[in-house]
PDB file of C-alpha atoms and ligand atoms in Angstrom:
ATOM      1  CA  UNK A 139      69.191 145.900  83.754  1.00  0.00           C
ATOM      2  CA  UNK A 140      70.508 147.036  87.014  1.00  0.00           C
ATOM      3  CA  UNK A 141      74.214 148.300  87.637  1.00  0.00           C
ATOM      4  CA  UNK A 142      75.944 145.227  89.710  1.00  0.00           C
ATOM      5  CA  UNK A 143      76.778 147.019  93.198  1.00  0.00           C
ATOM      6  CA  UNK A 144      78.446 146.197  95.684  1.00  0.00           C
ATOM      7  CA  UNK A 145      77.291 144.833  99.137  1.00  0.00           C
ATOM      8  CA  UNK A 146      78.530 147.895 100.857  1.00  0.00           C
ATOM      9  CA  UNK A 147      76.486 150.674  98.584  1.00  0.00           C
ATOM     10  CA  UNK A 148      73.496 151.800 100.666  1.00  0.00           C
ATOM     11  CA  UNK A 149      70.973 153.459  98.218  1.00  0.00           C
ATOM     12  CA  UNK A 150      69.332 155.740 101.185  1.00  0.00           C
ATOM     13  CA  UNK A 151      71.955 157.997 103.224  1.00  0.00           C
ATOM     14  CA  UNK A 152      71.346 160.659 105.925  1.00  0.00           C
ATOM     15  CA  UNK A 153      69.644 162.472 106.935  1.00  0.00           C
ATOM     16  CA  UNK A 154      71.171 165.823 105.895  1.00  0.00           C
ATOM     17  CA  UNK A 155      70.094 169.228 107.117  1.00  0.00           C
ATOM     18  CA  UNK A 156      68.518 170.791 104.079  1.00  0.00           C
ATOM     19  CA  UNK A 157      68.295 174.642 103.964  1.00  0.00           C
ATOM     20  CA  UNK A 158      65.500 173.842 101.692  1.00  0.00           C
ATOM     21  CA  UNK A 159      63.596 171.245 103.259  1.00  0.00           C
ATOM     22  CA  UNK A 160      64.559 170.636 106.637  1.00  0.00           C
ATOM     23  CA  UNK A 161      65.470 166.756 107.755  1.00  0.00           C
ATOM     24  CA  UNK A 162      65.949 165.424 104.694  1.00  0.00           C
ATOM     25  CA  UNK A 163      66.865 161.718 104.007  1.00  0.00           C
ATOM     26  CA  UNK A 164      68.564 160.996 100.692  1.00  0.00           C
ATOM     27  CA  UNK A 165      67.275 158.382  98.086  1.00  0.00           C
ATOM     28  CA  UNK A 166      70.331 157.582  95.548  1.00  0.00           C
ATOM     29  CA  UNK A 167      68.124 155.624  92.467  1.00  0.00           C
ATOM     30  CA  UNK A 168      71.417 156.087  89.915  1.00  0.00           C
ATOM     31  CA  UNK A 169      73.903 154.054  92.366  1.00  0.00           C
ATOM     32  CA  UNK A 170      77.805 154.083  92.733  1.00  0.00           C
ATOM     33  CA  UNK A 171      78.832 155.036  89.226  1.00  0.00           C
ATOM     34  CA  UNK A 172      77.407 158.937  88.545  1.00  0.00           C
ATOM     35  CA  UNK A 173      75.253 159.095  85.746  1.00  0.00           C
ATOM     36  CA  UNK A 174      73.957 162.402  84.728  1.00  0.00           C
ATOM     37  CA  UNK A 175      72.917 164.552  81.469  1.00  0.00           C
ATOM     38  CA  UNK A 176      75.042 167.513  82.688  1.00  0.00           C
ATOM     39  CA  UNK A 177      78.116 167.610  83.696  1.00  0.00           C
ATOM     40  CA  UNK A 178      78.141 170.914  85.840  1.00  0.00           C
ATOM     41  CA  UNK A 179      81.491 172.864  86.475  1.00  0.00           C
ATOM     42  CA  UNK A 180      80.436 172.829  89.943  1.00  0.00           C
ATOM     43  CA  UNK A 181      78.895 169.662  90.524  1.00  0.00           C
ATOM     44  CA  UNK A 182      79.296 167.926  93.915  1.00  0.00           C
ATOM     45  CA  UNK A 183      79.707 164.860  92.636  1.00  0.00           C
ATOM     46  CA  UNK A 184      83.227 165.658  90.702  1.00  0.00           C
ATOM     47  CA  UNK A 185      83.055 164.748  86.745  1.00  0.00           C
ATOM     48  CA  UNK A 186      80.455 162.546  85.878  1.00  0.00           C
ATOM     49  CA  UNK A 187      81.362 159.019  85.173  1.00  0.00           C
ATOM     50  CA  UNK A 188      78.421 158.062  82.889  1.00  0.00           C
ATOM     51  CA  UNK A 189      77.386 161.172  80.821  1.00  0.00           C
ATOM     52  CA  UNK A 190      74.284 159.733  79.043  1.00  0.00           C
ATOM     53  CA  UNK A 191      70.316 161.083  78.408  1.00  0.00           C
ATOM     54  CA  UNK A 192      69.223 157.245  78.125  1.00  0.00           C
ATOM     55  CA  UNK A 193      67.027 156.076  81.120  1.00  0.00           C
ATOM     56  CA  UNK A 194      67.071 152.953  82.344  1.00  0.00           C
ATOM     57  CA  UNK A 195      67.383 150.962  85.859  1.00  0.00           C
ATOM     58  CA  UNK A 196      69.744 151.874  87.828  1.00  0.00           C
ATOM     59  CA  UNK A 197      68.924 150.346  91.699  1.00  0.00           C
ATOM     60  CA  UNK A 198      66.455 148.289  91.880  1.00  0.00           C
ATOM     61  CA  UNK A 199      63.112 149.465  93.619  1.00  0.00           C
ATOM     62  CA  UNK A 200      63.270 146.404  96.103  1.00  0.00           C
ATOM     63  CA  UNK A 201      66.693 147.361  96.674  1.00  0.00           C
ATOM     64  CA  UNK A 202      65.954 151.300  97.759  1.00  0.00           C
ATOM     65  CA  UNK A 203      63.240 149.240  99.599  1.00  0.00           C
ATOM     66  CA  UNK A 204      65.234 146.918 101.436  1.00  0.00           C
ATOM     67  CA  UNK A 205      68.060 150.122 102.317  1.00  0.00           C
ATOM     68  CA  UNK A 206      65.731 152.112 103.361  1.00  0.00           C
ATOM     69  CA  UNK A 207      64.961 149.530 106.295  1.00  0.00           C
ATOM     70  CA  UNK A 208      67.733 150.427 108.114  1.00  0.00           C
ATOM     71  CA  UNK A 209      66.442 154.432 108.647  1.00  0.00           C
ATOM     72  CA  UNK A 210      63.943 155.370 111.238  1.00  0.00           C
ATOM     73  CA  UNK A 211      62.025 157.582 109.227  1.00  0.00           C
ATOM     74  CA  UNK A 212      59.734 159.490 112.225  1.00  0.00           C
ATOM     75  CA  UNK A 213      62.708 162.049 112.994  1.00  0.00           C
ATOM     76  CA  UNK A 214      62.866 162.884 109.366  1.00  0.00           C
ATOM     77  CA  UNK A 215      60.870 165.911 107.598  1.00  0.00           C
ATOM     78  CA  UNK A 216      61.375 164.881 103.811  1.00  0.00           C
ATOM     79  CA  UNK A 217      62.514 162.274 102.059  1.00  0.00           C
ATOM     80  CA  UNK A 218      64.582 163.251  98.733  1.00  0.00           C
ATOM     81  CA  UNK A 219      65.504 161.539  95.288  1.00  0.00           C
ATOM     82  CA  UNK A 220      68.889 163.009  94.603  1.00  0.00           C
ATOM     83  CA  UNK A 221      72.233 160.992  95.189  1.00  0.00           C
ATOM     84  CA  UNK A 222      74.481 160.375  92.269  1.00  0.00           C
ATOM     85  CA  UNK A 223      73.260 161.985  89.634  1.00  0.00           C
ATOM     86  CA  UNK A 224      70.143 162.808  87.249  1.00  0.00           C
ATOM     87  CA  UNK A 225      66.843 161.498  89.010  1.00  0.00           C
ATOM     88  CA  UNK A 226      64.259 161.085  86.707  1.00  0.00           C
ATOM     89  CA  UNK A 227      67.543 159.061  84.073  1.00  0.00           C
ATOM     90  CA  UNK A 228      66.249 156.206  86.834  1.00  0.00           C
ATOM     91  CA  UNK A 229      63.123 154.589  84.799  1.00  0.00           C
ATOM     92  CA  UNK A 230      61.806 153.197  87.378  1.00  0.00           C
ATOM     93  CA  UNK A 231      60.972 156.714  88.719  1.00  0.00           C
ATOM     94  CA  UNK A 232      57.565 156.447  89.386  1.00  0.00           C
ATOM     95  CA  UNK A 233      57.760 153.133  90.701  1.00  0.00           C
ATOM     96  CA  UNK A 234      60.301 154.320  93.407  1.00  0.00           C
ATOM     97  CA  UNK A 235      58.247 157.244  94.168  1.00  0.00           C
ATOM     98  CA  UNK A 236      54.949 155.223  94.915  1.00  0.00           C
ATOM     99  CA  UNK A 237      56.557 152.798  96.720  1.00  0.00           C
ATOM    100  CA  UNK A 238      58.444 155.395  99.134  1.00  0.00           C
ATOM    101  CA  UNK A 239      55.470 157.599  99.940  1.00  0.00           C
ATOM    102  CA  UNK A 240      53.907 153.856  99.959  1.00  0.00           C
ATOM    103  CA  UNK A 241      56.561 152.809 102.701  1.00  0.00           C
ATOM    104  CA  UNK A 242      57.028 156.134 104.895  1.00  0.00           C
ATOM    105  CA  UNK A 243      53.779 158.463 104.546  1.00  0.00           C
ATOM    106  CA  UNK A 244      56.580 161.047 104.571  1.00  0.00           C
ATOM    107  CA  UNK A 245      56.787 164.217 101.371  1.00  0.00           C
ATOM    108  CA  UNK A 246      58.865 162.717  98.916  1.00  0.00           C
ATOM    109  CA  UNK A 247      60.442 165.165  96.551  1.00  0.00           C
ATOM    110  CA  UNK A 248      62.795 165.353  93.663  1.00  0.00           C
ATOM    111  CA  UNK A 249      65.985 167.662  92.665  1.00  0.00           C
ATOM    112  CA  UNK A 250      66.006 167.530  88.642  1.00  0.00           C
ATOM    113  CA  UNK A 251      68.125 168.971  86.045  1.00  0.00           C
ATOM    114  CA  UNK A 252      64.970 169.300  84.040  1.00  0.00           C
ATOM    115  CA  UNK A 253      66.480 168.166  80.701  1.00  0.00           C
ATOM    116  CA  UNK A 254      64.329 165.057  80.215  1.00  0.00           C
ATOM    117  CA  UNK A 255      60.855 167.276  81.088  1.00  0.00           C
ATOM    118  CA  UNK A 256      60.051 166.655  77.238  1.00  0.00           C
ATOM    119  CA  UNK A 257      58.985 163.360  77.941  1.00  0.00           C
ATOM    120  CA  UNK A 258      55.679 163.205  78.560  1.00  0.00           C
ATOM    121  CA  UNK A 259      56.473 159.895  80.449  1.00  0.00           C
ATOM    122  CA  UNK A 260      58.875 161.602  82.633  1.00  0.00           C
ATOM    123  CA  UNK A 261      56.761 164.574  83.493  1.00  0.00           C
ATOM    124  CA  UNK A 262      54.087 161.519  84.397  1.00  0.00           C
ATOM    125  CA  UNK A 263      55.563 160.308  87.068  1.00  0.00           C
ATOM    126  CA  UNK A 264      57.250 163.247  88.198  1.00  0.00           C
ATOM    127  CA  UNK A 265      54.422 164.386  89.012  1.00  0.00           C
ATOM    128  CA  UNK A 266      53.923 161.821  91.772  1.00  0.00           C
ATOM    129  CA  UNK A 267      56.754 164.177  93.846  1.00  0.00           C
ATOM    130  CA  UNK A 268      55.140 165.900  96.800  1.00  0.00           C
ATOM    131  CA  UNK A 269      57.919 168.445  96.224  1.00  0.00           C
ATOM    132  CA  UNK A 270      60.207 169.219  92.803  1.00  0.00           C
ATOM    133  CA  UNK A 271      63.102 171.503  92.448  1.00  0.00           C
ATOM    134  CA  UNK A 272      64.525 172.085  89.474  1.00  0.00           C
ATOM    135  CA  UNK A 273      67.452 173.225  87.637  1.00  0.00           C
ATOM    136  CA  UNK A 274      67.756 176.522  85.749  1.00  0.00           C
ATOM    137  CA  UNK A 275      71.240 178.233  85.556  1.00  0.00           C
ATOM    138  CA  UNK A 276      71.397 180.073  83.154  1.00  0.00           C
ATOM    139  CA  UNK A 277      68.890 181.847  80.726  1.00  0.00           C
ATOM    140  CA  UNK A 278      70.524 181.613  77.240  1.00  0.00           C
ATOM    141  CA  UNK A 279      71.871 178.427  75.524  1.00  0.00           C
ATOM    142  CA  UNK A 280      75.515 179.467  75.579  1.00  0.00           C
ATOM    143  CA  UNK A 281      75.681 180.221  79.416  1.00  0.00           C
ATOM    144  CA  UNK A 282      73.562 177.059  79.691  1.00  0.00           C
ATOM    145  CA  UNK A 283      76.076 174.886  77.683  1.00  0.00           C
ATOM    146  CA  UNK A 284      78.772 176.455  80.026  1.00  0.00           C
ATOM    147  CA  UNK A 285      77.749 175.727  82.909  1.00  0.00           C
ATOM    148  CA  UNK A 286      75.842 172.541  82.934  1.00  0.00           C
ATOM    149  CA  UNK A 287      77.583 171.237  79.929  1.00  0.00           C
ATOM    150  CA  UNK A 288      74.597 169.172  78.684  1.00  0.00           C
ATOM    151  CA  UNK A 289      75.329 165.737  76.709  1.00  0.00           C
ATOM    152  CA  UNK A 290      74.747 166.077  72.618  1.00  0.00           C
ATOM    153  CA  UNK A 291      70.858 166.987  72.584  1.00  0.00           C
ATOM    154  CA  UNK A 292      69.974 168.730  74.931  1.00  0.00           C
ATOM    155  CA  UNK A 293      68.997 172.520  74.527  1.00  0.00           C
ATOM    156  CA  UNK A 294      67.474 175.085  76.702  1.00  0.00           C
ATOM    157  CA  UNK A 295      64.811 175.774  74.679  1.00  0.00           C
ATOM    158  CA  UNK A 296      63.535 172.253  75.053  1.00  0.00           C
ATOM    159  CA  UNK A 297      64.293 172.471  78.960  1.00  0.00           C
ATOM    160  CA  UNK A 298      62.260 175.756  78.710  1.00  0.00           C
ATOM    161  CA  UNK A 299      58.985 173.846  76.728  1.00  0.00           C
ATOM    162  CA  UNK A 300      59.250 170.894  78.735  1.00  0.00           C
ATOM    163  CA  UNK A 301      59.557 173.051  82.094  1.00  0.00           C
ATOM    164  CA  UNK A 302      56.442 174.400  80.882  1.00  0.00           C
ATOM    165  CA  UNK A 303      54.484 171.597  80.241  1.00  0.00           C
ATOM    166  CA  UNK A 304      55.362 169.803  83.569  1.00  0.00           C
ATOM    167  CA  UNK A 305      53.749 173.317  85.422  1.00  0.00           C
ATOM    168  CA  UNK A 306      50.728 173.317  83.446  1.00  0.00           C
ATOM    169  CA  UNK A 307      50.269 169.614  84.591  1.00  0.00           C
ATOM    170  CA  UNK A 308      51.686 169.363  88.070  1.00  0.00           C
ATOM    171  CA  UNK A 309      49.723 170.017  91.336  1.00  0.00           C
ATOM    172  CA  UNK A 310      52.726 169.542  93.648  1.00  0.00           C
ATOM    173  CA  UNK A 311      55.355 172.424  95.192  1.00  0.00           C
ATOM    174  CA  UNK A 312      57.514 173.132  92.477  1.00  0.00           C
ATOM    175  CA  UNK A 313      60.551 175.012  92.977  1.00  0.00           C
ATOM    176  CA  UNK A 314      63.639 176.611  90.863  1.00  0.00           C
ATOM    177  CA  UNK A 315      66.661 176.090  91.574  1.00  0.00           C
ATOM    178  CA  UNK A 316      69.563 178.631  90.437  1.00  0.00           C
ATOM    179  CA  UNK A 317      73.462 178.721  90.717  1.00  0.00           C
ATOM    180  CA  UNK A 318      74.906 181.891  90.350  1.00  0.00           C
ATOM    181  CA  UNK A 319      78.278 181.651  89.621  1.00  0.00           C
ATOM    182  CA  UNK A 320      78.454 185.424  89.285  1.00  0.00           C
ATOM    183  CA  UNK A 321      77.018 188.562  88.185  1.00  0.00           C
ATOM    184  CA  UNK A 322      74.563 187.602  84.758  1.00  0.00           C
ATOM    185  CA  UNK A 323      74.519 190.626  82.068  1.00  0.00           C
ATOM    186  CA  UNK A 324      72.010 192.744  82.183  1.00  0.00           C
ATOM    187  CA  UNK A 325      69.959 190.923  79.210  1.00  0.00           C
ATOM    188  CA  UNK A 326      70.279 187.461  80.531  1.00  0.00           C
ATOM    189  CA  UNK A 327      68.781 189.230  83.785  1.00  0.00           C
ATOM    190  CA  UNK A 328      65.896 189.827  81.952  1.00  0.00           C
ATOM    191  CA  UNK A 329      65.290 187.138  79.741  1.00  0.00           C
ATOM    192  CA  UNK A 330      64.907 185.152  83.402  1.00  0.00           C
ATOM    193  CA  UNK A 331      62.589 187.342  84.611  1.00  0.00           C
ATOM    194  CA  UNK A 332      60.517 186.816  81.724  1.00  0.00           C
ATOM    195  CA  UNK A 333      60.771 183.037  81.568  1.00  0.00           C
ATOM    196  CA  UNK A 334      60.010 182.765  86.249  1.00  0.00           C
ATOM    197  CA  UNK A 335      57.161 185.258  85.027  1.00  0.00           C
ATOM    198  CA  UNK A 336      55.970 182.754  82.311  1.00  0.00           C
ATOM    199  CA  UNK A 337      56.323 179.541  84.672  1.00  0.00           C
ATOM    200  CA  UNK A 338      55.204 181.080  88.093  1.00  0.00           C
ATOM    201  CA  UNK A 339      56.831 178.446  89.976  1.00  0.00           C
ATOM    202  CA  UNK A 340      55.798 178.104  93.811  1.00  0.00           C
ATOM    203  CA  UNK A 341      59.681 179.192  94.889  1.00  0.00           C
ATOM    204  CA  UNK A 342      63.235 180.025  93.500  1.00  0.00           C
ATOM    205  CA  UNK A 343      66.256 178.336  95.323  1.00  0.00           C
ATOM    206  CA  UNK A 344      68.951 180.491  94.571  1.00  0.00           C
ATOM    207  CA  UNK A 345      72.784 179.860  95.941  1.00  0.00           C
ATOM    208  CA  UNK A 346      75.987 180.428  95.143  1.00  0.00           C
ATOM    209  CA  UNK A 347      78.008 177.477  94.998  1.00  0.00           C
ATOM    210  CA  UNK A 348      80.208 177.372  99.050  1.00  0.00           C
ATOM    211  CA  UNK A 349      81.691 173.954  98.738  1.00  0.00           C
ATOM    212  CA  UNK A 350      84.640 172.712  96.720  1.00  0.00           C
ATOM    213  CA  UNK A 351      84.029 170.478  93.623  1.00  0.00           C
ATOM    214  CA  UNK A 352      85.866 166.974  94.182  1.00  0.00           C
ATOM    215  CA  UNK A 353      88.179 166.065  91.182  1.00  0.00           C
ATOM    216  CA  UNK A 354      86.657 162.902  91.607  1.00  0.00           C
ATOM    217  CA  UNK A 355      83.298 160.682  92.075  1.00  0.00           C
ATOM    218  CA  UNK A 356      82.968 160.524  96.026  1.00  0.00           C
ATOM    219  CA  UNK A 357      79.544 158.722  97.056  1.00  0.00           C
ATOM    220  CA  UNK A 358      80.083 160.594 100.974  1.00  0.00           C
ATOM    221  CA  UNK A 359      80.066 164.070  98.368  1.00  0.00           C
ATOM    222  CA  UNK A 360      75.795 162.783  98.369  1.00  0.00           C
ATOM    223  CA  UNK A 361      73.902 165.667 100.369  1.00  0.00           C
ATOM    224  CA  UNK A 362      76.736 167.330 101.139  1.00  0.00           C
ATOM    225  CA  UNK A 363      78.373 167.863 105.199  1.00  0.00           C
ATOM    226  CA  UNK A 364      78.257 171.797 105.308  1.00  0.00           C
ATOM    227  CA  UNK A 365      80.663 172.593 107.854  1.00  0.00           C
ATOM    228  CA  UNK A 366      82.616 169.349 107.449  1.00  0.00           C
ATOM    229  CA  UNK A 367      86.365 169.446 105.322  1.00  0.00           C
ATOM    230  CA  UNK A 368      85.909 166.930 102.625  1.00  0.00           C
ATOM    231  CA  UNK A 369      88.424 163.668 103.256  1.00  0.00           C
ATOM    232  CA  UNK A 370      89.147 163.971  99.412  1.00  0.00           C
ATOM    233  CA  UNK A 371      90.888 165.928  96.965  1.00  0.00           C
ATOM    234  CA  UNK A 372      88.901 168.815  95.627  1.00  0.00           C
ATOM    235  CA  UNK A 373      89.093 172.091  93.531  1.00  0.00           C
ATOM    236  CA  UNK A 374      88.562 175.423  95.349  1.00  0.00           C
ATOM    237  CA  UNK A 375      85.398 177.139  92.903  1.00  0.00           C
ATOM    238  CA  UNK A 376      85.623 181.338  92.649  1.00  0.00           C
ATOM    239  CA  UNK A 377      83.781 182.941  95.727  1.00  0.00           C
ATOM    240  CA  UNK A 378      80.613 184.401  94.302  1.00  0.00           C
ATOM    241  CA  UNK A 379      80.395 188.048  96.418  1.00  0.00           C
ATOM    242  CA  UNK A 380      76.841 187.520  98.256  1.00  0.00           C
ATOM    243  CA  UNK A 381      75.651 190.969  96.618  1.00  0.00           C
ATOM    244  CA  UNK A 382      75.657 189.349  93.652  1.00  0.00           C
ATOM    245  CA  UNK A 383      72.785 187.189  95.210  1.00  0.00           C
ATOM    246  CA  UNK A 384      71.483 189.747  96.821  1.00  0.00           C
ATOM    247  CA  UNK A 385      71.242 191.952  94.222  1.00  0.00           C
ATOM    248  CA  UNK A 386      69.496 188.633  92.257  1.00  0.00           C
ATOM    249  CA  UNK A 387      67.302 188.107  94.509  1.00  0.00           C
ATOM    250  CA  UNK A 388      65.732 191.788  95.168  1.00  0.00           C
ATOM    251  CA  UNK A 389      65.068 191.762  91.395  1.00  0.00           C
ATOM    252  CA  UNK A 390      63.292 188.400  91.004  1.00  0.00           C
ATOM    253  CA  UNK A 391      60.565 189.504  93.752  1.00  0.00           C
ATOM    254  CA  UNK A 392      60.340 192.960  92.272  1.00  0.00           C
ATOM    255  CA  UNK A 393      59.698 191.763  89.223  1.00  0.00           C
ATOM    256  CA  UNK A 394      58.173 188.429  89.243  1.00  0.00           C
ATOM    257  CA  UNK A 395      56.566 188.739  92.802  1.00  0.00           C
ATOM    258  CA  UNK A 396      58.132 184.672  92.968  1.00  0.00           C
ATOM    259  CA  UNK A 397      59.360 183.893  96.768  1.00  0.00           C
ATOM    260  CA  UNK A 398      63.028 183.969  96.604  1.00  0.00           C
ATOM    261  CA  UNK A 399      64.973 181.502  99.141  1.00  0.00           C
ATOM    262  CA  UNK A 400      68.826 181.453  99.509  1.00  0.00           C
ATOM    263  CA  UNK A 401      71.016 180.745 101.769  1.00  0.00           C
ATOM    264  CA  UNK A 402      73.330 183.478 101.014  1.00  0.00           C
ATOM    265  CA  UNK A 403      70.581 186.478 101.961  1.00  0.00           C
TER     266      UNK A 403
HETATM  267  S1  SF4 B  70      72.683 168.226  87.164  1.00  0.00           S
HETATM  268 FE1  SF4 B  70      73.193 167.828  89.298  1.00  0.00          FE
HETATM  269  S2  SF4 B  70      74.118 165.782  89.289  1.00  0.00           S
HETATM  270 FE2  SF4 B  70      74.086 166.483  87.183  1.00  0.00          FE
HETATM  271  S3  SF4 B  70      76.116 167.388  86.861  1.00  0.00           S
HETATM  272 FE3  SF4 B  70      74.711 169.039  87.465  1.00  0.00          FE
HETATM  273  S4  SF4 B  70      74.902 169.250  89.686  1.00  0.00           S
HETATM  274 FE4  SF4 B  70      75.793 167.239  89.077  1.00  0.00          FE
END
């Protein structure tokens, strides 16, 4: 069963300007209340209302289909399944995907935390994405349970496997996406290196988080407005010195030879 939602919720927002991707229009298939498997210390979306692994239907696929009537599509570059929380939590994933690409012609892509890559049925229609970027922060389980602060169940290694399996199987552009929050030790640094060796994805993302963490779920916090002061009460993160990216990002292409893209170098 769908979430009941209001009148007012559109499930399609934008378009944002996407130092990844360009023109990006946002798809939201988890809806007003946040539902994610992590609750990241520096999430954009505050703390996460519905902390839960389970997938089910969030917004309906007619729904996103009916929204996304409203947005002239030709001035956008991308179209991306992100919004309020997890992604691929959304079991009609596939369906959504197929009926976007479907509806636009446009590269639809998908920012994922990863952590339900173990399913096979996931990783299935995943795969549809033009585009995926996903979530590694860390490279140990204890910075991993830190920082993301995964719901009972999840583990890296199992992000690691499942990460793994998708790549094997995927034929899309599949991207990593890393938050540094500051300098790693030395043999976290290299216990990375070894794992972006192992999955030779297309790309690493890597950033440093710029924009304050709302205390609170805030559906305008969906793509972020870089530039803009929030209109709602937030908490100021640590500034992450940009040599600390810098620094990050020199080593991955030394060692990995993986394209490194930030928006802090
Ligand atoms: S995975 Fe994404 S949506 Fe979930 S808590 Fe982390 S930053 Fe927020």
């Amino acid at each position: 069963m769908a979430n009941t939602m209001p009148q007012s919720f559109s499930s399609v927002y934008g378009p944002v300007a996407s130092w990844r991707y360009g023109r990006s229009l946002g798809i939201d298939p988890i809806g007003p209340v946040s539902a994610c498997s992590f609750d990241c210390v520096y999430c954009q979306l505050g703390a996460i209302e519905d902390k839960t692994r389970d997938r089910r239907i969030f917004v309906p696929t007619s729904r996103i289909l009916q929204d996304l009537r409203a947005f002239a599509v030709d001035n956008v570059d991308v179209i991306s399944l992100s919004g309020s929380g997890e992604p691929t939590l959304a079991l009609n994933l596939g369906e959504i995907l197929s009926a976007i690409k479907g509806a636009t012609g446009k590269p639809v892509g998908v920012l994922t935390n990863a952590s339900l890559l173990a399913d096979s049925a996931v990783r299935q229609e995943l795969a549809l994405a033009d585009f995926v970027a996903a979530k590694v922060d860390a490279a140990t389980d204890e910075h991993f349970r830190r920082v993301d602060r995964p719901v009972d169940g999840i583990e890296f290694a199992g992000i690691r496997r499942g990460l793994l399996s998708f790549r094997s199987e995927y034929h899309g552009q599949l991207a990593v996406q890393t938050m540094l929050l500051g300098r790693w030790p030395a043999r976290e640094q290299a216990e990375y290196m070894a794992f972006i060796d192992e999955l030779a994805p297309d790309e690493i993302q890597l950033c440093a988080p710029t924009r304050p963490r709302p205390l609170a779920h805030e559906l305008d916090a969906r793509g972020g407005r870089p530039g803009e002061p929030p209109a709602y009460a937030v908490r100021q993160l640590k500034p992450v010195d940009t040599r600390v990216v810098r620094d990050f990002a020199a080593r991955i292409q030394r060692e990995t030879r993986v394209p490194v893209r930030s928006p802090q170098t």
